[in-house]
PDB file of C-alpha atoms in Angstrom:
ATOM      1  CA  MET A   1       0.000   0.000   0.000  1.00  0.00           C
ATOM      2  CA  ASP A   2       1.050   3.591  -0.468  1.00  0.00           C
ATOM      3  CA  ASP A   3       3.193   5.315   2.137  1.00  0.00           C
ATOM      4  CA  GLY A   4       1.725   7.986   4.349  1.00  0.00           C
ATOM      5  CA  PRO A   5      -1.738   8.173   5.890  1.00  0.00           C
ATOM      6  CA  GLY A   6      -4.338   5.635   4.842  1.00  0.00           C
ATOM      7  CA  SER A   7      -5.995   2.401   5.910  1.00  0.00           C
ATOM      8  CA  ALA A   8      -2.701   0.473   6.180  1.00  0.00           C
ATOM      9  CA  TRP A   9      -2.130   1.685   9.740  1.00  0.00           C
ATOM     10  CA  CYS A  10      -5.636   0.532  10.705  1.00  0.00           C
ATOM     11  CA  LEU A  11      -5.013  -2.862   9.161  1.00  0.00           C
ATOM     12  CA  SER A  12      -1.706  -3.043  11.025  1.00  0.00           C
ATOM     13  CA  LEU A  13      -3.613  -2.914  14.330  1.00  0.00           C
ATOM     14  CA  VAL A  14      -5.780  -5.815  13.179  1.00  0.00           C
ATOM     15  CA  GLY A  15      -2.624  -7.651  12.116  1.00  0.00           C
ATOM     16  CA  LEU A  16      -1.092  -6.936  15.519  1.00  0.00           C
ATOM     17  CA  VAL A  17      -4.019  -8.703  17.190  1.00  0.00           C
ATOM     18  CA  VAL A  18      -3.695 -11.696  14.857  1.00  0.00           C
ATOM     19  CA  VAL A  19       0.061 -12.017  15.450  1.00  0.00           C
ATOM     20  CA  ILE A  20      -0.339 -11.788  19.227  1.00  0.00           C
ATOM     21  CA  ARG A  21      -3.146 -14.368  19.199  1.00  0.00           C
ATOM     22  CA  LEU A  22      -1.029 -16.762  17.140  1.00  0.00           C
ATOM     23  CA  CYS A  23       1.899 -16.341  19.530  1.00  0.00           C
ATOM     24  CA  LEU A  24      -0.402 -16.991  22.490  1.00  0.00           C
ATOM     25  CA  LEU A  25      -2.143 -19.971  20.881  1.00  0.00           C
ATOM     26  CA  PRO A  26      -0.455 -22.544  23.186  1.00  0.00           C
ATOM     27  CA  LEU A  27      -1.572 -20.497  26.197  1.00  0.00           C
ATOM     28  CA  PHE A  28      -5.112 -20.302  24.856  1.00  0.00           C
ATOM     29  CA  LEU A  29      -5.247 -24.066  24.387  1.00  0.00           C
ATOM     30  CA  ARG A  30      -4.040 -24.442  27.949  1.00  0.00           C
ATOM     31  CA  GLN A  31      -6.661 -21.916  29.030  1.00  0.00           C
ATOM     32  CA  MET A  32      -9.434 -23.911  27.339  1.00  0.00           C
ATOM     33  CA  ARG A  33      -8.369 -27.109  29.080  1.00  0.00           C
ATOM     34  CA  ALA A  34      -8.082 -25.302  32.425  1.00  0.00           C
ATOM     35  CA  MET A  35     -11.540 -23.765  32.033  1.00  0.00           C
ATOM     36  CA  ARG A  36     -12.943 -27.179  31.085  1.00  0.00           C
ATOM     37  CA  ARG A  37     -11.504 -28.784  34.204  1.00  0.00           C
ATOM     38  CA  THR A  38     -12.660 -25.865  36.355  1.00  0.00           C
ATOM     39  CA  GLN A  39     -16.196 -26.076  34.958  1.00  0.00           C
ATOM     40  CA  ALA A  40     -16.232 -29.820  35.598  1.00  0.00           C
ATOM     41  CA  LEU A  41     -15.459 -29.153  39.274  1.00  0.00           C
ATOM     42  CA  GLN A  42     -18.374 -26.734  39.729  1.00  0.00           C
ATOM     43  CA  PRO A  43     -20.777 -29.342  41.205  1.00  0.00           C
ATOM     44  CA  GLU A  44     -18.181 -30.405  43.814  1.00  0.00           C
ATOM     45  CA  LEU A  45     -17.369 -26.766  44.592  1.00  0.00           C
ATOM     46  CA  ALA A  46     -21.090 -26.088  45.036  1.00  0.00           C
ATOM     47  CA  ARG A  47     -21.330 -28.990  47.495  1.00  0.00           C
ATOM     48  CA  ILE A  48     -18.409 -27.582  49.491  1.00  0.00           C
ATOM     49  CA  ARG A  49     -20.069 -24.150  49.600  1.00  0.00           C
ATOM     50  CA  ARG A  50     -23.386 -25.667  50.694  1.00  0.00           C
ATOM     51  CA  ARG A  51     -21.636 -27.514  53.484  1.00  0.00           C
ATOM     52  CA  TYR A  52     -20.447 -24.200  54.938  1.00  0.00           C
ATOM     53  CA  THR A  53     -23.604 -22.183  54.275  1.00  0.00           C
ATOM     54  CA  GLY A  54     -24.444 -19.929  57.204  1.00  0.00           C
ATOM     55  CA  ARG A  55     -21.022 -20.370  58.828  1.00  0.00           C
ATOM     56  CA  SER A  56     -19.117 -17.097  58.554  1.00  0.00           C
ATOM     57  CA  ASP A  57     -16.582 -17.552  61.343  1.00  0.00           C
ATOM     58  CA  PRO A  58     -12.884 -17.427  60.366  1.00  0.00           C
ATOM     59  CA  ARG A  59     -12.324 -21.100  61.117  1.00  0.00           C
ATOM     60  CA  SER A  60     -15.127 -22.182  58.780  1.00  0.00           C
ATOM     61  CA  ARG A  61     -13.940 -19.888  56.005  1.00  0.00           C
ATOM     62  CA  GLU A  62     -10.419 -21.237  56.368  1.00  0.00           C
ATOM     63  CA  ALA A  63     -11.684 -24.824  56.270  1.00  0.00           C
ATOM     64  CA  MET A  64     -13.751 -24.123  53.124  1.00  0.00           C
ATOM     65  CA  GLN A  65     -10.738 -22.523  51.448  1.00  0.00           C
ATOM     66  CA  ARG A  66      -8.567 -25.478  52.448  1.00  0.00           C
ATOM     67  CA  GLU A  67     -11.041 -28.001  51.010  1.00  0.00           C
ATOM     68  CA  THR A  68     -11.364 -25.979  47.806  1.00  0.00           C
ATOM     69  CA  MET A  69      -7.590 -25.811  47.286  1.00  0.00           C
ATOM     70  CA  ALA A  70      -7.272 -29.520  48.081  1.00  0.00           C
ATOM     71  CA  LEU A  71      -9.867 -30.262  45.398  1.00  0.00           C
ATOM     72  CA  TYR A  72      -7.954 -28.133  42.880  1.00  0.00           C
ATOM     73  CA  GLN A  73      -4.711 -29.929  43.725  1.00  0.00           C
ATOM     74  CA  ARG A  74      -6.262 -33.412  43.414  1.00  0.00           C
ATOM     75  CA  GLN A  75      -7.647 -32.572  39.988  1.00  0.00           C
ATOM     76  CA  GLY A  76      -4.537 -30.673  38.830  1.00  0.00           C
ATOM     77  CA  VAL A  77      -6.438 -27.417  38.248  1.00  0.00           C
ATOM     78  CA  LEU A  78      -4.780 -23.993  38.375  1.00  0.00           C
ATOM     79  CA  PRO A  79      -7.552 -21.369  38.816  1.00  0.00           C
ATOM     80  CA  LEU A  80      -5.362 -18.523  37.511  1.00  0.00           C
ATOM     81  CA  ALA A  81      -4.403 -20.385  34.317  1.00  0.00           C
ATOM     82  CA  ALA A  82      -7.610 -19.187  32.637  1.00  0.00           C
ATOM     83  CA  PHE A  83      -6.559 -15.534  33.101  1.00  0.00           C
ATOM     84  CA  LEU A  84      -2.955 -15.918  31.929  1.00  0.00           C
ATOM     85  CA  PRO A  85      -3.536 -14.906  28.261  1.00  0.00           C
ATOM     86  CA  THR A  86      -5.440 -11.805  29.395  1.00  0.00           C
ATOM     87  CA  LEU A  87      -2.631 -10.823  31.747  1.00  0.00           C
ATOM     88  CA  VAL A  88      -0.052 -11.286  28.973  1.00  0.00           C
ATOM     89  CA  GLN A  89      -2.007  -9.004  26.632  1.00  0.00           C
ATOM     90  CA  GLY A  90      -2.339  -6.265  29.255  1.00  0.00           C
ATOM     91  CA  PRO A  91       1.100  -4.701  28.666  1.00  0.00           C
ATOM     92  CA  VAL A  92       0.530  -4.726  24.887  1.00  0.00           C
ATOM     93  CA  LEU A  93      -2.756  -2.876  25.264  1.00  0.00           C
ATOM     94  CA  CYS A  94      -1.237  -0.333  27.661  1.00  0.00           C
ATOM     95  CA  ALA A  95       1.733   0.235  25.332  1.00  0.00           C
ATOM     96  CA  LEU A  96      -0.597   0.716  22.347  1.00  0.00           C
ATOM     97  CA  CYS A  97      -2.725   3.208  24.251  1.00  0.00           C
ATOM     98  CA  GLY A  98       0.347   5.162  25.393  1.00  0.00           C
ATOM     99  CA  THR A  99       1.779   5.192  21.863  1.00  0.00           C
ATOM    100  CA  LEU A 100      -1.406   6.522  20.267  1.00  0.00           C
ATOM    101  CA  GLN A 101      -1.775   9.182  22.932  1.00  0.00           C
ATOM    102  CA  SER A 102       1.826  10.356  22.383  1.00  0.00           C
ATOM    103  CA  LEU A 103       1.486  10.609  18.584  1.00  0.00           C
ATOM    104  CA  PRO A 104       0.256  14.229  18.496  1.00  0.00           C
ATOM    105  CA  GLY A 105       3.305  15.390  20.445  1.00  0.00           C
ATOM    106  CA  ILE A 106       5.705  13.456  18.211  1.00  0.00           C
ATOM    107  CA  ALA A 107       4.020  14.715  15.036  1.00  0.00           C
ATOM    108  CA  ALA A 108       4.240  18.320  16.287  1.00  0.00           C
ATOM    109  CA  GLY A 109       7.916  17.890  17.138  1.00  0.00           C
ATOM    110  CA  GLY A 110       7.383  18.412  20.845  1.00  0.00           C
ATOM    111  CA  ALA A 111       8.262  14.853  21.884  1.00  0.00           C
ATOM    112  CA  ASP A 112      10.997  12.358  21.090  1.00  0.00           C
ATOM    113  CA  ALA A 113      10.478   9.557  18.592  1.00  0.00           C
ATOM    114  CA  LEU A 114       9.311   6.137  19.785  1.00  0.00           C
ATOM    115  CA  GLY A 115      11.633   3.662  18.103  1.00  0.00           C
ATOM    116  CA  GLY A 116      10.849   3.765  14.396  1.00  0.00           C
ATOM    117  CA  ILE A 117       7.913   6.121  14.881  1.00  0.00           C
ATOM    118  CA  ASP A 118       9.521   9.463  14.075  1.00  0.00           C
ATOM    119  CA  ARG A 119       7.836  12.744  13.233  1.00  0.00           C
ATOM    120  CA  VAL A 120       6.919  11.693   9.671  1.00  0.00           C
ATOM    121  CA  ALA A 121       5.517   8.314  10.725  1.00  0.00           C
ATOM    122  CA  ALA A 122       3.622   9.868  13.644  1.00  0.00           C
ATOM    123  CA  ALA A 123       2.028  12.410  11.300  1.00  0.00           C
ATOM    124  CA  ALA A 124       1.024   9.610   8.908  1.00  0.00           C
ATOM    125  CA  ILE A 125      -0.524   7.584  11.722  1.00  0.00           C
ATOM    126  CA  GLU A 126      -2.277  10.695  13.037  1.00  0.00           C
ATOM    127  CA  ALA A 127      -3.866  11.303   9.641  1.00  0.00           C
ATOM    128  CA  SER A 128      -4.783   7.634   9.044  1.00  0.00           C
ATOM    129  CA  HIS A 129      -8.457   6.863   9.307  1.00  0.00           C
ATOM    130  CA  CYS A 130     -11.025   4.082   9.338  1.00  0.00           C
ATOM    131  CA  GLY A 131     -13.959   5.679   7.601  1.00  0.00           C
ATOM    132  CA  PRO A 132     -14.511   9.116   9.123  1.00  0.00           C
ATOM    133  CA  ALA A 133     -12.598   8.271  12.332  1.00  0.00           C
ATOM    134  CA  ARG A 134      -8.866   8.804  12.676  1.00  0.00           C
ATOM    135  CA  LEU A 135      -6.810   6.449  14.843  1.00  0.00           C
ATOM    136  CA  SER A 136      -6.132   9.197  17.383  1.00  0.00           C
ATOM    137  CA  ASP A 137      -9.766  10.376  17.596  1.00  0.00           C
ATOM    138  CA  VAL A 138     -11.401  10.216  21.014  1.00  0.00           C
ATOM    139  CA  PHE A 139     -15.170  10.141  21.367  1.00  0.00           C
ATOM    140  CA  LEU A 140     -15.232  13.046  23.818  1.00  0.00           C
ATOM    141  CA  ALA A 141     -12.868  15.155  21.664  1.00  0.00           C
ATOM    142  CA  PRO A 142     -13.258  14.063  18.020  1.00  0.00           C
ATOM    143  CA  THR A 143     -11.522  15.892  15.198  1.00  0.00           C
ATOM    144  CA  GLY A 144     -13.657  14.095  12.617  1.00  0.00           C
ATOM    145  CA  GLY A 145     -16.992  15.423  13.861  1.00  0.00           C
ATOM    146  CA  LEU A 146     -20.150  13.357  14.244  1.00  0.00           C
ATOM    147  CA  GLY A 147     -18.889  10.704  11.824  1.00  0.00           C
ATOM    148  CA  ALA A 148     -15.914   9.927  14.053  1.00  0.00           C
ATOM    149  CA  GLN A 149     -18.185   9.777  17.108  1.00  0.00           C
ATOM    150  CA  ALA A 150     -20.545   7.415  15.281  1.00  0.00           C
ATOM    151  CA  MET A 151     -17.638   5.113  14.385  1.00  0.00           C
ATOM    152  CA  ALA A 152     -16.474   5.121  18.001  1.00  0.00           C
ATOM    153  CA  LEU A 153     -20.007   4.221  19.147  1.00  0.00           C
ATOM    154  CA  VAL A 154     -20.129   1.367  16.624  1.00  0.00           C
ATOM    155  CA  ALA A 155     -16.802   0.035  17.915  1.00  0.00           C
ATOM    156  CA  ILE A 156     -17.922   0.298  21.564  1.00  0.00           C
ATOM    157  CA  ALA A 157     -21.254  -1.398  20.754  1.00  0.00           C
ATOM    158  CA  ALA A 158     -19.459  -4.218  18.927  1.00  0.00           C
ATOM    159  CA  MET A 159     -17.098  -4.681  21.878  1.00  0.00           C
ATOM    160  CA  CYS A 160     -20.005  -4.880  24.331  1.00  0.00           C
ATOM    161  CA  ALA A 161     -22.081  -7.186  22.118  1.00  0.00           C
ATOM    162  CA  THR A 162     -19.266  -9.677  21.510  1.00  0.00           C
ATOM    163  CA  MET A 163     -18.318  -9.792  25.183  1.00  0.00           C
ATOM    164  CA  MET A 164     -21.930 -10.275  26.321  1.00  0.00           C
ATOM    165  CA  ALA A 165     -22.453 -13.001  23.715  1.00  0.00           C
ATOM    166  CA  GLN A 166     -19.260 -14.759  24.793  1.00  0.00           C
ATOM    167  CA  GLN A 167     -20.167 -14.615  28.486  1.00  0.00           C
ATOM    168  CA  TRP A 168     -23.734 -15.791  27.800  1.00  0.00           C
ATOM    169  CA  LEU A 169     -22.517 -18.758  25.762  1.00  0.00           C
ATOM    170  CA  LEU A 170     -19.971 -19.818  28.381  1.00  0.00           C
ATOM    171  CA  LEU A 171     -22.468 -19.439  31.242  1.00  0.00           C
ATOM    172  CA  HIS A 172     -25.512 -21.114  29.704  1.00  0.00           C
ATOM    173  CA  ARG A 173     -23.907 -23.697  27.422  1.00  0.00           C
ATOM    174  CA  ASN A 174     -20.616 -24.535  29.120  1.00  0.00           C
ATOM    175  CA  THR A 175     -21.699 -24.708  32.748  1.00  0.00           C
ATOM    176  CA  PRO A 176     -22.671 -28.107  34.237  1.00  0.00           C
ATOM    177  CA  ARG A 177     -26.394 -28.287  34.926  1.00  0.00           C
ATOM    178  CA  GLU A 178     -25.794 -28.958  38.614  1.00  0.00           C
ATOM    179  CA  ALA A 179     -23.881 -25.687  38.917  1.00  0.00           C
ATOM    180  CA  MET A 180     -26.568 -23.560  37.210  1.00  0.00           C
ATOM    181  CA  VAL A 181     -28.381 -23.017  40.491  1.00  0.00           C
ATOM    182  CA  GLY A 182     -27.600 -21.095  43.619  1.00  0.00           C
ATOM    183  CA  PRO A 183     -26.244 -17.631  44.396  1.00  0.00           C
ATOM    184  CA  GLN A 184     -22.837 -18.291  42.816  1.00  0.00           C
ATOM    185  CA  PHE A 185     -24.321 -18.777  39.352  1.00  0.00           C
ATOM    186  CA  ARG A 186     -26.599 -15.765  39.759  1.00  0.00           C
ATOM    187  CA  MET A 187     -23.590 -13.658  40.722  1.00  0.00           C
ATOM    188  CA  GLN A 188     -21.677 -14.855  37.658  1.00  0.00           C
ATOM    189  CA  ARG A 189     -24.650 -13.970  35.457  1.00  0.00           C
ATOM    190  CA  VAL A 190     -24.923 -10.472  36.898  1.00  0.00           C
ATOM    191  CA  THR A 191     -21.172  -9.966  36.474  1.00  0.00           C
ATOM    192  CA  ALA A 192     -21.355 -11.089  32.841  1.00  0.00           C
ATOM    193  CA  LEU A 193     -24.081  -8.521  32.146  1.00  0.00           C
ATOM    194  CA  THR A 194     -22.356  -5.638  33.936  1.00  0.00           C
ATOM    195  CA  MET A 195     -18.806  -6.199  32.660  1.00  0.00           C
ATOM    196  CA  PRO A 196     -19.529  -4.534  29.266  1.00  0.00           C
ATOM    197  CA  LEU A 197     -20.229  -1.302  31.153  1.00  0.00           C
ATOM    198  CA  ILE A 198     -16.446  -1.015  31.549  1.00  0.00           C
ATOM    199  CA  TYR A 199     -16.174  -0.692  27.771  1.00  0.00           C
ATOM    200  CA  ILE A 200     -18.719   2.119  27.733  1.00  0.00           C
ATOM    201  CA  VAL A 201     -17.052   4.062  30.544  1.00  0.00           C
ATOM    202  CA  SER A 202     -13.493   3.600  29.270  1.00  0.00           C
ATOM    203  CA  GLY A 203     -14.265   3.559  25.555  1.00  0.00           C
ATOM    204  CA  VAL A 204     -15.308   7.200  25.388  1.00  0.00           C
ATOM    205  CA  HIS A 205     -11.866   8.218  26.730  1.00  0.00           C
ATOM    206  CA  LEU A 206      -9.687   5.974  24.522  1.00  0.00           C
ATOM    207  CA  PRO A 207      -8.307   6.660  21.031  1.00  0.00           C
ATOM    208  CA  PHE A 208     -10.154   4.982  18.185  1.00  0.00           C
ATOM    209  CA  GLY A 209      -7.064   2.888  17.437  1.00  0.00           C
ATOM    210  CA  VAL A 210      -7.340   1.257  20.858  1.00  0.00           C
ATOM    211  CA  LEU A 211     -11.058   0.651  20.270  1.00  0.00           C
ATOM    212  CA  LEU A 212     -10.212  -0.993  16.943  1.00  0.00           C
ATOM    213  CA  TYR A 213      -7.630  -3.231  18.627  1.00  0.00           C
ATOM    214  CA  TRP A 214     -10.010  -4.078  21.465  1.00  0.00           C
ATOM    215  CA  MET A 215     -12.911  -4.829  19.100  1.00  0.00           C
ATOM    216  CA  THR A 216     -10.755  -7.165  16.986  1.00  0.00           C
ATOM    217  CA  ASN A 217      -9.502  -8.889  20.125  1.00  0.00           C
ATOM    218  CA  ASN A 218     -13.074  -9.400  21.361  1.00  0.00           C
ATOM    219  CA  LEU A 219     -14.038 -10.927  18.035  1.00  0.00           C
ATOM    220  CA  CYS A 220     -11.123 -13.349  18.444  1.00  0.00           C
ATOM    221  CA  ASN A 221     -12.308 -14.109  21.989  1.00  0.00           C
ATOM    222  CA  PHE A 222     -15.790 -14.852  20.671  1.00  0.00           C
ATOM    223  CA  GLY A 223     -14.319 -17.225  18.085  1.00  0.00           C
ATOM    224  CA  GLN A 224     -12.271 -18.853  20.844  1.00  0.00           C
ATOM    225  CA  ALA A 225     -15.432 -19.343  22.928  1.00  0.00           C
ATOM    226  CA  MET A 226     -17.169 -21.011  19.971  1.00  0.00           C
ATOM    227  CA  ALA A 227     -14.161 -23.305  19.499  1.00  0.00           C
ATOM    228  CA  GLN A 228     -14.156 -24.120  23.210  1.00  0.00           C
ATOM    229  CA  LEU A 229     -17.846 -25.058  23.143  1.00  0.00           C
ATOM    230  CA  ARG A 230     -17.252 -27.384  20.216  1.00  0.00           C
ATOM    231  CA  LEU A 231     -13.890 -28.928  21.117  1.00  0.00           C
ATOM    232  CA  PHE A 232     -13.417 -28.565  24.910  1.00  0.00           C
ATOM    233  CA  PRO A 233     -16.875 -28.326  26.520  1.00  0.00           C
ATOM    234  CA  ALA A 234     -17.325 -28.869  30.230  1.00  0.00           C
ATOM    235  CA  PRO A 235     -18.658 -32.327  31.159  1.00  0.00           C
ATOM    236  CA  GLY A 236     -22.321 -32.229  32.123  1.00  0.00           C
ATOM    237  CA  SER A 237     -23.011 -28.985  30.262  1.00  0.00           C
ATOM    238  CA  LEU A 238     -25.301 -28.449  27.284  1.00  0.00           C
ATOM    239  CA  ALA A 239     -22.276 -28.079  25.004  1.00  0.00           C
ATOM    240  CA  GLY A 240     -20.812 -31.265  26.490  1.00  0.00           C
ATOM    241  CA  GLU A 241     -24.018 -33.174  25.756  1.00  0.00           C
ATOM    242  CA  ARG A 242     -24.041 -31.903  22.175  1.00  0.00           C
ATOM    243  CA  LYS A 243     -20.400 -32.898  21.679  1.00  0.00           C
ATOM    244  CA  ALA A 244     -21.141 -36.360  23.092  1.00  0.00           C
ATOM    245  CA  ALA A 245     -24.027 -36.701  20.622  1.00  0.00           C
ATOM    246  CA  ARG A 246     -21.778 -35.615  17.734  1.00  0.00           C
ATOM    247  CA  ASP A 247     -19.050 -38.051  18.782  1.00  0.00           C
ATOM    248  CA  HIS A 248     -21.653 -40.815  19.106  1.00  0.00           C
ATOM    249  CA  ALA A 249     -23.015 -40.167  15.604  1.00  0.00           C
ATOM    250  CA  ARG A 250     -19.488 -39.920  14.156  1.00  0.00           C
ATOM    251  CA  GLU A 251     -18.496 -43.245  15.731  1.00  0.00           C
ATOM    252  CA  ASN A 252     -21.616 -44.918  14.331  1.00  0.00           C
ATOM    253  CA  MET A 253     -20.809 -43.589  10.859  1.00  0.00           C
ATOM    254  CA  ARG A 254     -17.269 -44.931  11.166  1.00  0.00           C
ATOM    255  CA  ARG A 255     -18.585 -48.339  12.232  1.00  0.00           C
ATOM    256  CA  VAL A 256     -21.069 -48.491   9.366  1.00  0.00           C
ATOM    257  CA  ALA A 257     -18.310 -47.623   6.876  1.00  0.00           C
ATOM    258  CA  ALA A 258     -16.127 -50.384   8.375  1.00  0.00           C
ATOM    259  CA  GLY A 259     -18.948 -52.963   8.311  1.00  0.00           C
ATOM    260  CA  MET A 260     -19.165 -53.088  12.108  1.00  0.00           C
ATOM    261  CA  PRO A 261     -22.320 -53.008  14.269  1.00  0.00           C
ATOM    262  CA  SER A 262     -23.417 -49.645  15.632  1.00  0.00           C
ATOM    263  CA  LEU A 263     -22.927 -48.695  19.263  1.00  0.00           C
ATOM    264  CA  GLU A 264     -26.604 -49.387  19.981  1.00  0.00           C
ATOM    265  CA  GLU A 265     -26.435 -52.812  18.341  1.00  0.00           C
ATOM    266  CA  GLU A 266     -23.250 -53.646  20.233  1.00  0.00           C
ATOM    267  CA  GLN A 267     -24.830 -52.544  23.512  1.00  0.00           C
ATOM    268  CA  ALA A 268     -27.951 -54.600  22.790  1.00  0.00           C
ATOM    269  CA  GLU A 269     -25.789 -57.618  21.989  1.00  0.00           C
ATOM    270  CA  ARG A 270     -23.879 -57.210  25.259  1.00  0.00           C
ATOM    271  CA  ALA A 271     -27.144 -56.947  27.182  1.00  0.00           C
ATOM    272  CA  SER A 272     -28.458 -60.080  25.438  1.00  0.00           C
ATOM    273  CA  CYS A 273     -25.277 -62.025  26.250  1.00  0.00           C
ATOM    274  CA  ALA A 274     -25.417 -60.857  29.872  1.00  0.00           C
ATOM    275  CA  ALA A 275     -29.060 -61.956  30.122  1.00  0.00           C
ATOM    276  CA  GLN A 276     -28.284 -65.378  28.643  1.00  0.00           C
ATOM    277  CA  THR A 277     -25.369 -65.807  31.040  1.00  0.00           C
ATOM    278  CA  ARG A 278     -27.583 -64.856  33.972  1.00  0.00           C
ATOM    279  CA  ARG A 279     -30.318 -67.301  32.933  1.00  0.00           C
ATOM    280  CA  ALA A 280     -27.760 -70.083  32.481  1.00  0.00           C
ATOM    281  CA  ARG A 281     -26.347 -69.391  35.940  1.00  0.00           C
ATOM    282  CA  GLU A 282     -29.832 -69.472  37.438  1.00  0.00           C
ATOM    283  CA  ARG A 283     -30.586 -72.813  35.737  1.00  0.00           C
ATOM    284  CA  ARG A 284     -27.378 -74.337  37.139  1.00  0.00           C
ATOM    285  CA  HIS A 285     -28.167 -73.234  40.696  1.00  0.00           C
ATOM    286  CA  ARG A 286     -31.888 -74.046  40.629  1.00  0.00           C
ATOM    287  CA  PRO A 287     -31.641 -77.914  40.967  1.00  0.00           C
ATOM    288  CA  ALA A 288     -29.293 -77.663  43.944  1.00  0.00           C
ATOM    289  CA  SER A 289     -31.659 -75.382  45.769  1.00  0.00           C
ATOM    290  CA  ARG A 290     -34.551 -77.751  45.056  1.00  0.00           C
ATOM    291  CA  ARG A 291     -32.582 -80.732  46.486  1.00  0.00           C
ATOM    292  CA  ARG A 292     -31.819 -78.778  49.639  1.00  0.00           C
ATOM    293  CA  THR A 293     -35.514 -77.921  49.986  1.00  0.00           C
ATOM    294  CA  ARG A 294     -36.557 -81.612  49.735  1.00  0.00           C
ATOM    295  CA  ARG A 295     -34.051 -82.671  52.387  1.00  0.00           C
TER     296      ARG A 295
END
């Protein structure tokens, strides 16, 4: 693409998200497995919490914490592993926000260059735009007028919608049915609905470039949630039941292609063999019991 201002700088932010997500792919796979194991433990965690309901003394709280950590250790679950990719991306997001906010000073010659971003590059980034919005535009102080504000609102709305959809999917389709009751689940549901408010409060103060990065990252998170529901669902959840049904149908198709009986036919055959074995055992023991009765 041509040098200078244009859409290339906007696409570079999208590319930055893609590169970071690819680098963090092993961590995300580990996160999916950790979340799956954590979701599978929700019924046992709920039983521990019920056992200490109404007991708020320090000794009871310490005992509940001790039992919870012992359960995590037995199952090999690290509760913080699910937040590791988010923590890794935090410095990148902060650095991006600081860079975009320092661009006006660099472009005006009042601040030192940031690595390869000198005065010429800073001016090009400053003038780059995505539609009517420039990368450095802020909703509360737009230089592009109402069009830039509308683009910022679209980005904030997309961020909120994707996060709410992701949280709803994980709560209602990837939570074991036994854990979808009680105050803990209600608290998680309220938190999932109120978390997008952070985007609204912070989004109006951030440069549009940060909103573009954040929106792309949320879209990747939504895709990750869909992959998790399909590949690594929690046992006992709605997504887990659907995956079990898909695996069952796939195994039956494989058996039919190989000329083997289906799973249902094999199970029926096992049940028939077990019934025949049981009847044969009963016939062998019946005469002896009759002889003892006559004596």
